[in-house]
Amino acid sequence: VHGDGFSVTASAGLGALADADTVVVPGYRDIDAKPSGDVLAGLLDAHQRGARLVSICSAAFALAAVGLLDGRPATTHWRVADKLQRQYPLVDVRPNCLYVDDGDILTSAGVTAGIDLCLHLIRRDNGAAAANRRARALVAPPQRAGGQAQYVERLRPDASGDQLAPLRTWLLGHLTEPIDLDTIAGSAGMSRRTLVRRFREETGTSPMAWLTDARLDRARELLELTDEPVENLGRLTGLGSPASMRAIFHRRLGTSPYEYRTMFRADGTTS
DNA sequence: CAGTTTATCCGCCAGT
DNA sequence: TTACTGGCGGATAAAC
């Protein structure tokens, strides 16, 4: 159903909308075409039933067409964000967000942000550890905190499970510096033991593992987006000498940095 | 490449 | 009593 290098195949017909708990609407090419009445009615019905609606990329237009986004925060691919805003003025469009979690309706920006959003859902439903396992299988960053992670999450009055968010942003700001557990614990104002425990509770990993993931995330960004020589990546990401940087990269991603860059540029992956 | 040292992190437990 | 903290020891793995 998509012409950008991959396709989505549904294993059930529209009838599945009648009893699904979560409905994921993938992006589609022709956003000017109104989805068929069956689809619109199915989405509306599913929402009123209490089902959770998830849109990826341009699929926000389908939800907006039903009127489900009126008065709510939502996002879509940056290239069509202003079009969405113009076409549906009542929608609170957030063009700079990776994804928006508004409780029963969730929208994501590009396709990669869609992956982030789906991992976010798994984390909600099955815990951080399960989400990390899926992320690893997909070779995706467990949590794109590594980057300008902008996402809006409906603030839920109960369980505030993001106590360590400031610590994580602090880490991201000091990626290139040498950091050990004591440094992190000191910055968080707690003992090592408590830090490790709370960190795992909240993110599903340990502090150091999270940190190298974030550093690898940045290294991949540089490989994908710039021509920065591989030799410099260690210094620019905090992964250490070129040798250790390569070792870590290979251990976690299964390829060399150079190969990663050429592979990435070969298949014209778009979002 | 084998051997040594160093750091992480988690189970256990005692102290609020 | 429950809930949480943080020190200790050691298994494991990375660094040298």
mmCIF file of C-alpha atoms (C1' of nucleotides) in Angstrom:
data_model
loop_
_atom_site.group_PDB
_atom_site.id
_atom_site.type_symbol
_atom_site.label_atom_id
_atom_site.label_comp_id
_atom_site.label_asym_id
_atom_site.label_seq_id
_atom_site.Cartn_x
_atom_site.Cartn_y
_atom_site.Cartn_z
ATOM 1 C CA VAL A 1 0.000 0.000 0.000
ATOM 2 C CA HIS A 2 3.076 2.181 -0.077
ATOM 3 C CA GLY A 3 5.464 2.933 -2.883
ATOM 4 C CA ASP A 4 8.598 3.949 -1.011
ATOM 5 C CA GLY A 5 10.640 0.815 -0.944
ATOM 6 C CA PHE A 6 8.414 -1.389 1.120
ATOM 7 C CA SER A 7 4.825 -2.495 1.352
ATOM 8 C CA VAL A 8 2.331 -3.261 4.054
ATOM 9 C CA THR A 9 0.177 -6.322 3.814
ATOM 10 C CA ALA A 10 -2.907 -6.679 5.972
ATOM 11 C CA SER A 11 -3.697 -10.117 7.314
ATOM 12 C CA ALA A 12 -7.324 -9.266 7.995
ATOM 13 C CA GLY A 13 -9.970 -7.247 6.236
ATOM 14 C CA LEU A 14 -11.744 -4.117 7.318
ATOM 15 C CA GLY A 15 -13.965 -6.270 9.462
ATOM 16 C CA ALA A 16 -11.132 -6.532 11.978
ATOM 17 C CA LEU A 17 -11.802 -2.885 12.862
ATOM 18 C CA ALA A 18 -14.874 -4.100 14.681
ATOM 19 C CA ASP A 19 -13.005 -5.746 17.536
ATOM 20 C CA ALA A 20 -9.378 -4.620 17.418
ATOM 21 C CA ASP A 21 -7.939 -3.084 20.570
ATOM 22 C CA THR A 22 -5.387 -1.070 18.673
ATOM 23 C CA VAL A 23 -5.762 0.158 15.102
ATOM 24 C CA VAL A 24 -2.610 1.211 13.281
ATOM 25 C CA VAL A 25 -3.106 3.270 10.144
ATOM 26 C CA PRO A 26 -0.023 3.255 7.891
ATOM 27 C CA GLY A 27 0.926 6.228 5.789
ATOM 28 C CA TYR A 28 -0.374 6.425 2.255
ATOM 29 C CA ARG A 29 0.648 8.251 -0.857
ATOM 30 C CA ASP A 30 -2.380 10.230 -2.043
ATOM 31 C CA ILE A 31 -3.321 12.362 0.894
ATOM 32 C CA ASP A 32 -5.689 14.471 -1.167
ATOM 33 C CA ALA A 33 -7.968 11.532 -1.734
ATOM 34 C CA LYS A 34 -10.527 11.080 1.013
ATOM 35 C CA PRO A 35 -10.438 7.541 2.358
ATOM 36 C CA SER A 36 -13.498 5.485 1.482
ATOM 37 C CA GLY A 37 -16.613 5.742 3.589
ATOM 38 C CA ASP A 38 -16.098 2.230 4.903
ATOM 39 C CA VAL A 39 -12.713 3.157 6.290
ATOM 40 C CA LEU A 40 -13.921 6.397 7.851
ATOM 41 C CA ALA A 41 -16.912 4.716 9.432
ATOM 42 C CA GLY A 42 -14.759 1.858 10.679
ATOM 43 C CA LEU A 43 -12.271 4.220 12.300
ATOM 44 C CA LEU A 44 -14.991 6.301 13.926
ATOM 45 C CA ASP A 45 -16.704 3.202 15.216
ATOM 46 C CA ALA A 46 -13.479 1.744 16.557
ATOM 47 C CA HIS A 47 -12.700 4.956 18.394
ATOM 48 C CA GLN A 48 -16.135 5.188 19.975
ATOM 49 C CA ARG A 49 -15.765 1.598 21.062
ATOM 50 C CA GLY A 50 -12.697 2.655 23.007
ATOM 51 C CA ALA A 51 -10.058 1.248 20.668
ATOM 52 C CA ARG A 52 -6.673 2.903 20.471
ATOM 53 C CA LEU A 53 -5.876 4.616 17.160
ATOM 54 C CA VAL A 54 -2.329 4.959 15.874
ATOM 55 C CA SER A 55 -1.341 6.839 12.736
ATOM 56 C CA ILE A 56 2.021 6.713 11.026
ATOM 57 C CA CYS A 57 3.355 9.403 8.743
ATOM 58 C CA SER A 58 0.638 10.805 6.462
ATOM 59 C CA ALA A 59 -2.046 8.598 7.978
ATOM 60 C CA ALA A 60 -2.888 11.489 10.283
ATOM 61 C CA PHE A 61 -4.952 12.777 7.369
ATOM 62 C CA ALA A 62 -7.249 9.788 7.635
ATOM 63 C CA LEU A 63 -7.846 10.404 11.331
ATOM 64 C CA ALA A 64 -8.325 14.100 10.700
ATOM 65 C CA ALA A 65 -10.852 13.329 7.945
ATOM 66 C CA VAL A 66 -12.964 11.496 10.501
ATOM 67 C CA GLY A 67 -12.741 14.540 12.766
ATOM 68 C CA LEU A 68 -11.042 12.562 15.505
ATOM 69 C CA LEU A 69 -8.131 14.969 15.797
ATOM 70 C CA ASP A 70 -10.192 18.112 16.340
ATOM 71 C CA GLY A 71 -9.006 19.937 19.427
ATOM 72 C CA ARG A 72 -6.232 17.441 20.021
ATOM 73 C CA PRO A 73 -2.449 17.584 19.662
ATOM 74 C CA ALA A 74 -1.169 15.537 16.723
ATOM 75 C CA THR A 75 1.747 15.301 14.339
ATOM 76 C CA THR A 76 2.532 14.029 10.865
ATOM 77 C CA HIS A 77 5.373 14.038 8.381
ATOM 78 C CA TRP A 78 7.036 17.447 8.401
ATOM 79 C CA ARG A 79 6.563 17.879 4.664
ATOM 80 C CA VAL A 80 2.792 17.825 4.955
ATOM 81 C CA ALA A 81 2.370 19.260 8.438
ATOM 82 C CA ASP A 82 1.303 22.718 7.319
ATOM 83 C CA LYS A 83 -1.053 21.219 4.772
ATOM 84 C CA LEU A 84 -2.699 19.246 7.554
ATOM 85 C CA GLN A 85 -2.992 22.384 9.653
ATOM 86 C CA ARG A 86 -4.559 24.370 6.807
ATOM 87 C CA GLN A 87 -6.949 21.616 5.857
ATOM 88 C CA TYR A 88 -8.045 20.888 9.428
ATOM 89 C CA PRO A 89 -7.688 24.139 11.424
ATOM 90 C CA LEU A 90 -9.140 22.614 14.586
ATOM 91 C CA VAL A 91 -6.251 20.180 14.914
ATOM 92 C CA ASP A 92 -3.403 21.205 17.184
ATOM 93 C CA VAL A 93 -0.578 20.265 14.818
ATOM 94 C CA ARG A 94 2.882 19.810 16.352
ATOM 95 C CA PRO A 95 5.290 19.775 13.411
ATOM 96 C CA ASN A 96 8.418 19.378 15.537
ATOM 97 C CA CYS A 97 7.418 16.252 17.386
ATOM 98 C CA LEU A 98 8.558 12.737 16.672
ATOM 99 C CA TYR A 99 5.276 11.462 17.950
ATOM 100 C CA VAL A 100 2.351 12.519 20.072
ATOM 101 C CA ASP A 101 0.712 10.276 22.634
ATOM 102 C CA ASP A 102 -2.680 11.678 23.460
ATOM 103 C CA GLY A 103 -3.927 8.606 25.259
ATOM 104 C CA ASP A 104 -6.389 6.900 22.932
ATOM 105 C CA ILE A 105 -5.051 8.592 19.811
ATOM 106 C CA LEU A 106 -1.378 8.530 18.868
ATOM 107 C CA THR A 107 0.230 10.075 15.823
ATOM 108 C CA SER A 108 3.774 9.907 14.512
ATOM 109 C CA ALA A 109 5.894 11.904 12.086
ATOM 110 C CA GLY A 110 7.962 9.998 9.512
ATOM 111 C CA VAL A 111 8.201 6.250 9.191
ATOM 112 C CA THR A 112 11.179 5.973 11.521
ATOM 113 C CA ALA A 113 9.266 8.020 14.063
ATOM 114 C CA GLY A 114 6.464 5.507 13.535
ATOM 115 C CA ILE A 115 8.848 2.805 14.692
ATOM 116 C CA ASP A 116 9.687 4.899 17.737
ATOM 117 C CA LEU A 117 6.007 5.275 18.463
ATOM 118 C CA CYS A 118 5.354 1.547 18.151
ATOM 119 C CA LEU A 119 8.243 0.833 20.525
ATOM 120 C CA HIS A 120 6.704 3.376 22.865
ATOM 121 C CA LEU A 121 3.437 1.398 22.747
ATOM 122 C CA ILE A 122 5.216 -1.864 23.498
ATOM 123 C CA ARG A 123 6.943 -0.178 26.410
ATOM 124 C CA ARG A 124 3.558 0.931 27.722
ATOM 125 C CA ASP A 125 1.911 -2.441 27.271
ATOM 126 C CA ASN A 126 4.671 -4.910 27.993
ATOM 127 C CA GLY A 127 7.385 -2.985 29.794
ATOM 128 C CA ALA A 128 10.687 -1.424 28.873
ATOM 129 C CA ALA A 129 12.560 -4.716 28.655
ATOM 130 C CA ALA A 130 10.206 -6.100 26.005
ATOM 131 C CA ALA A 131 10.484 -2.879 24.018
ATOM 132 C CA ASN A 132 14.258 -3.079 24.130
ATOM 133 C CA ARG A 133 14.212 -6.636 22.856
ATOM 134 C CA ARG A 134 12.123 -5.590 19.880
ATOM 135 C CA ALA A 135 14.358 -2.583 19.291
ATOM 136 C CA ARG A 136 17.414 -4.788 19.276
ATOM 137 C CA ALA A 137 15.793 -7.129 16.784
ATOM 138 C CA LEU A 138 15.028 -4.170 14.543
ATOM 139 C CA VAL A 139 18.486 -2.659 15.026
ATOM 140 C CA ALA A 140 16.689 0.495 16.044
ATOM 141 C CA PRO A 141 17.724 2.754 18.908
ATOM 142 C CA PRO A 142 15.831 1.563 22.014
ATOM 143 C CA GLN A 143 14.628 5.027 22.675
ATOM 144 C CA ARG A 144 15.505 7.873 20.432
ATOM 145 C CA ALA A 145 16.468 9.982 23.358
ATOM 146 C CA GLY A 146 19.693 10.008 21.411
ATOM 147 C CA GLY A 147 18.875 12.950 19.224
ATOM 148 C CA GLN A 148 16.553 15.852 19.583
ATOM 149 C CA ALA A 149 13.918 13.518 20.957
ATOM 150 C CA GLN A 150 10.894 15.679 20.895
ATOM 151 C CA TYR A 151 7.775 13.867 21.761
ATOM 152 C CA VAL A 152 4.660 14.806 23.572
ATOM 153 C CA GLU A 153 3.079 12.409 25.917
ATOM 154 C CA ARG A 154 -0.233 13.012 27.459
ATOM 155 C CA LEU A 155 0.575 13.682 31.038
ATOM 156 C CA ARG A 156 -1.103 11.057 33.078
ATOM 157 C CA PRO A 157 -1.957 12.168 36.602
ATOM 158 C CA ASP A 158 -0.978 8.831 38.123
ATOM 159 C CA ALA A 159 2.317 6.956 37.975
ATOM 160 C CA SER A 160 4.878 9.492 36.894
ATOM 161 C CA GLY A 161 7.400 7.098 35.455
ATOM 162 C CA ASP A 162 9.888 9.523 34.018
ATOM 163 C CA GLN A 163 11.832 10.651 37.031
ATOM 164 C CA LEU A 164 15.174 10.176 35.382
ATOM 165 C CA ALA A 165 14.375 12.096 32.185
ATOM 166 C CA PRO A 166 16.497 15.083 33.221
ATOM 167 C CA LEU A 167 19.388 12.773 33.957
ATOM 168 C CA ARG A 168 19.109 11.267 30.485
ATOM 169 C CA THR A 169 19.142 14.675 28.841
ATOM 170 C CA TRP A 170 22.166 15.560 30.934
ATOM 171 C CA LEU A 171 23.882 12.430 29.672
ATOM 172 C CA LEU A 172 23.089 13.337 26.092
ATOM 173 C CA GLY A 173 24.673 16.727 26.642
ATOM 174 C CA HIS A 174 27.889 15.166 27.890
ATOM 175 C CA LEU A 175 28.185 12.214 25.525
ATOM 176 C CA THR A 176 31.652 13.095 24.309
ATOM 177 C CA GLU A 177 33.163 13.345 27.763
ATOM 178 C CA PRO A 178 34.507 10.360 29.661
ATOM 179 C CA ILE A 179 31.781 9.274 32.048
ATOM 180 C CA ASP A 180 31.705 6.514 34.610
ATOM 181 C CA LEU A 181 29.062 5.294 37.014
ATOM 182 C CA ASP A 182 30.223 7.560 39.831
ATOM 183 C CA THR A 183 29.911 10.591 37.593
ATOM 184 C CA ILE A 184 26.363 9.660 36.667
ATOM 185 C CA ALA A 185 25.363 8.834 40.219
ATOM 186 C CA GLY A 186 26.829 12.112 41.410
ATOM 187 C CA SER A 187 24.980 14.045 38.760
ATOM 188 C CA ALA A 188 21.742 12.334 39.729
ATOM 189 C CA GLY A 189 22.387 12.872 43.421
ATOM 190 C CA MET A 190 22.015 9.256 44.470
ATOM 191 C CA SER A 191 24.147 6.256 45.243
ATOM 192 C CA ARG A 192 25.348 3.901 42.528
ATOM 193 C CA ARG A 193 23.134 1.121 43.778
ATOM 194 C CA THR A 194 19.980 3.188 43.763
ATOM 195 C CA LEU A 195 20.825 4.707 40.405
ATOM 196 C CA VAL A 196 21.307 1.351 38.720
ATOM 197 C CA ARG A 197 18.122 0.002 40.266
ATOM 198 C CA ARG A 198 15.925 2.952 39.377
ATOM 199 C CA PHE A 199 17.414 3.257 35.918
ATOM 200 C CA ARG A 200 16.593 -0.333 35.085
ATOM 201 C CA GLU A 201 13.112 0.047 36.480
ATOM 202 C CA GLU A 202 12.448 3.007 34.255
ATOM 203 C CA THR A 203 14.285 2.289 31.015
ATOM 204 C CA GLY A 204 14.828 -1.469 31.044
ATOM 205 C CA THR A 205 18.625 -1.166 30.774
ATOM 206 C CA SER A 206 21.569 -0.200 32.897
ATOM 207 C CA PRO A 207 23.026 3.321 32.817
ATOM 208 C CA MET A 208 26.247 2.447 30.982
ATOM 209 C CA ALA A 209 24.495 0.270 28.422
ATOM 210 C CA TRP A 210 22.047 3.100 27.767
ATOM 211 C CA LEU A 211 24.920 5.530 27.413
ATOM 212 C CA THR A 212 26.778 3.487 24.815
ATOM 213 C CA ASP A 213 23.503 2.995 22.954
ATOM 214 C CA ALA A 214 23.064 6.751 22.864
ATOM 215 C CA ARG A 215 26.646 7.162 21.672
ATOM 216 C CA LEU A 216 26.143 4.559 18.970
ATOM 217 C CA ASP A 217 22.966 6.339 17.990
ATOM 218 C CA ARG A 218 24.944 9.509 17.410
ATOM 219 C CA ALA A 219 27.670 7.636 15.523
ATOM 220 C CA ARG A 220 25.029 6.211 13.191
ATOM 221 C CA GLU A 221 23.592 9.654 12.690
ATOM 222 C CA LEU A 222 27.006 10.956 11.645
ATOM 223 C CA LEU A 223 27.520 8.017 9.300
ATOM 224 C CA GLU A 224 24.147 8.487 7.707
ATOM 225 C CA LEU A 225 24.058 12.251 7.417
ATOM 226 C CA THR A 226 27.637 13.430 7.091
ATOM 227 C CA ASP A 227 30.938 12.514 5.447
ATOM 228 C CA GLU A 228 32.809 12.656 8.733
ATOM 229 C CA PRO A 229 35.771 10.240 8.510
ATOM 230 C CA VAL A 230 35.332 7.101 10.548
ATOM 231 C CA GLU A 231 38.568 7.910 12.354
ATOM 232 C CA ASN A 232 36.906 10.884 14.045
ATOM 233 C CA LEU A 233 33.737 9.137 15.165
ATOM 234 C CA GLY A 234 35.177 7.857 18.421
ATOM 235 C CA ARG A 235 36.152 11.312 19.535
ATOM 236 C CA LEU A 236 32.872 12.874 18.398
ATOM 237 C CA THR A 237 30.666 10.338 20.120
ATOM 238 C CA GLY A 238 32.566 9.476 23.269
ATOM 239 C CA LEU A 239 33.188 5.933 22.087
ATOM 240 C CA GLY A 240 36.918 6.375 22.553
ATOM 241 C CA SER A 241 39.833 5.575 20.264
ATOM 242 C CA PRO A 242 39.101 4.572 16.678
ATOM 243 C CA ALA A 243 39.911 0.991 17.624
ATOM 244 C CA SER A 244 37.565 0.772 20.578
ATOM 245 C CA MET A 245 34.906 2.656 18.654
ATOM 246 C CA ARG A 246 35.041 0.047 15.893
ATOM 247 C CA ALA A 247 34.958 -2.784 18.409
ATOM 248 C CA ILE A 248 31.888 -1.449 20.169
ATOM 249 C CA PHE A 249 30.178 -0.659 16.890
ATOM 250 C CA HIS A 250 30.745 -4.148 15.579
ATOM 251 C CA ARG A 251 29.705 -5.791 18.819
ATOM 252 C CA ARG A 252 26.351 -4.066 18.940
ATOM 253 C CA LEU A 253 25.473 -3.584 15.280
ATOM 254 C CA GLY A 254 27.240 -6.508 13.642
ATOM 255 C CA THR A 255 28.969 -4.404 10.992
ATOM 256 C CA SER A 256 31.835 -2.023 10.592
ATOM 257 C CA PRO A 257 31.143 1.726 10.496
ATOM 258 C CA TYR A 258 32.332 1.949 6.911
ATOM 259 C CA GLU A 259 30.103 -0.875 5.799
ATOM 260 C CA TYR A 260 27.203 0.624 7.679
ATOM 261 C CA ARG A 261 27.597 3.900 5.809
ATOM 262 C CA THR A 262 27.773 2.286 2.368
ATOM 263 C CA MET A 263 24.862 -0.025 3.127
ATOM 264 C CA PHE A 264 22.789 2.859 4.336
ATOM 265 C CA ARG A 265 23.427 4.879 1.219
ATOM 266 C CA ALA A 266 22.938 1.932 -1.117
ATOM 267 C CA ASP A 267 19.330 1.161 -0.294
ATOM 268 C CA GLY A 268 17.612 4.500 -0.718
ATOM 269 C CA THR A 269 15.728 4.319 2.515
ATOM 270 C CA THR A 270 13.369 7.250 2.852
ATOM 271 C CA SER A 271 11.053 8.344 5.517
ATOM 272 C "C1'" DC B 1 47.130 -14.116 21.929
ATOM 273 C "C1'" DA B 2 46.971 -15.316 27.025
ATOM 274 C "C1'" DG B 3 46.988 -13.298 31.378
ATOM 275 C "C1'" DT B 4 45.972 -9.582 34.394
ATOM 276 C "C1'" DT B 5 43.439 -5.642 35.977
ATOM 277 C "C1'" DT B 6 39.488 -2.805 36.133
ATOM 278 C "C1'" DA B 7 34.463 -1.477 35.873
ATOM 279 C "C1'" DT B 8 29.749 -2.653 35.744
ATOM 280 C "C1'" DC B 9 25.702 -4.367 37.820
ATOM 281 C "C1'" DC B 10 22.760 -7.308 40.472
ATOM 282 C "C1'" DG B 11 21.497 -10.445 44.578
ATOM 283 C "C1'" DC B 12 21.538 -10.072 49.293
ATOM 284 C "C1'" DC B 13 20.828 -7.712 53.499
ATOM 285 C "C1'" DA B 14 20.868 -4.480 57.089
ATOM 286 C "C1'" DG B 15 19.387 0.168 58.274
ATOM 287 C "C1'" DT B 16 16.043 3.741 58.112
ATOM 288 C "C1'" DT C 1 4.639 -4.186 58.550
ATOM 289 C "C1'" DT C 2 5.859 -2.282 53.959
ATOM 290 C "C1'" DA C 3 8.752 0.693 50.982
ATOM 291 C "C1'" DC C 4 12.960 2.405 49.892
ATOM 292 C "C1'" DT C 5 17.941 3.117 50.284
ATOM 293 C "C1'" DG C 6 22.719 2.088 49.805
ATOM 294 C "C1'" DG C 7 26.989 -0.756 51.196
ATOM 295 C "C1'" DC C 8 29.249 -5.311 50.149
ATOM 296 C "C1'" DG C 9 30.738 -9.196 47.508
ATOM 297 C "C1'" DG C 10 31.247 -11.409 43.432
ATOM 298 C "C1'" DA C 11 30.064 -13.073 38.544
ATOM 299 C "C1'" DT C 12 30.890 -11.386 34.250
ATOM 300 C "C1'" DA C 13 32.829 -8.903 30.694
ATOM 301 C "C1'" DA C 14 35.609 -5.309 28.837
ATOM 302 C "C1'" DA C 15 40.274 -2.916 28.757
ATOM 303 C "C1'" DC C 16 44.961 -3.241 28.898
#
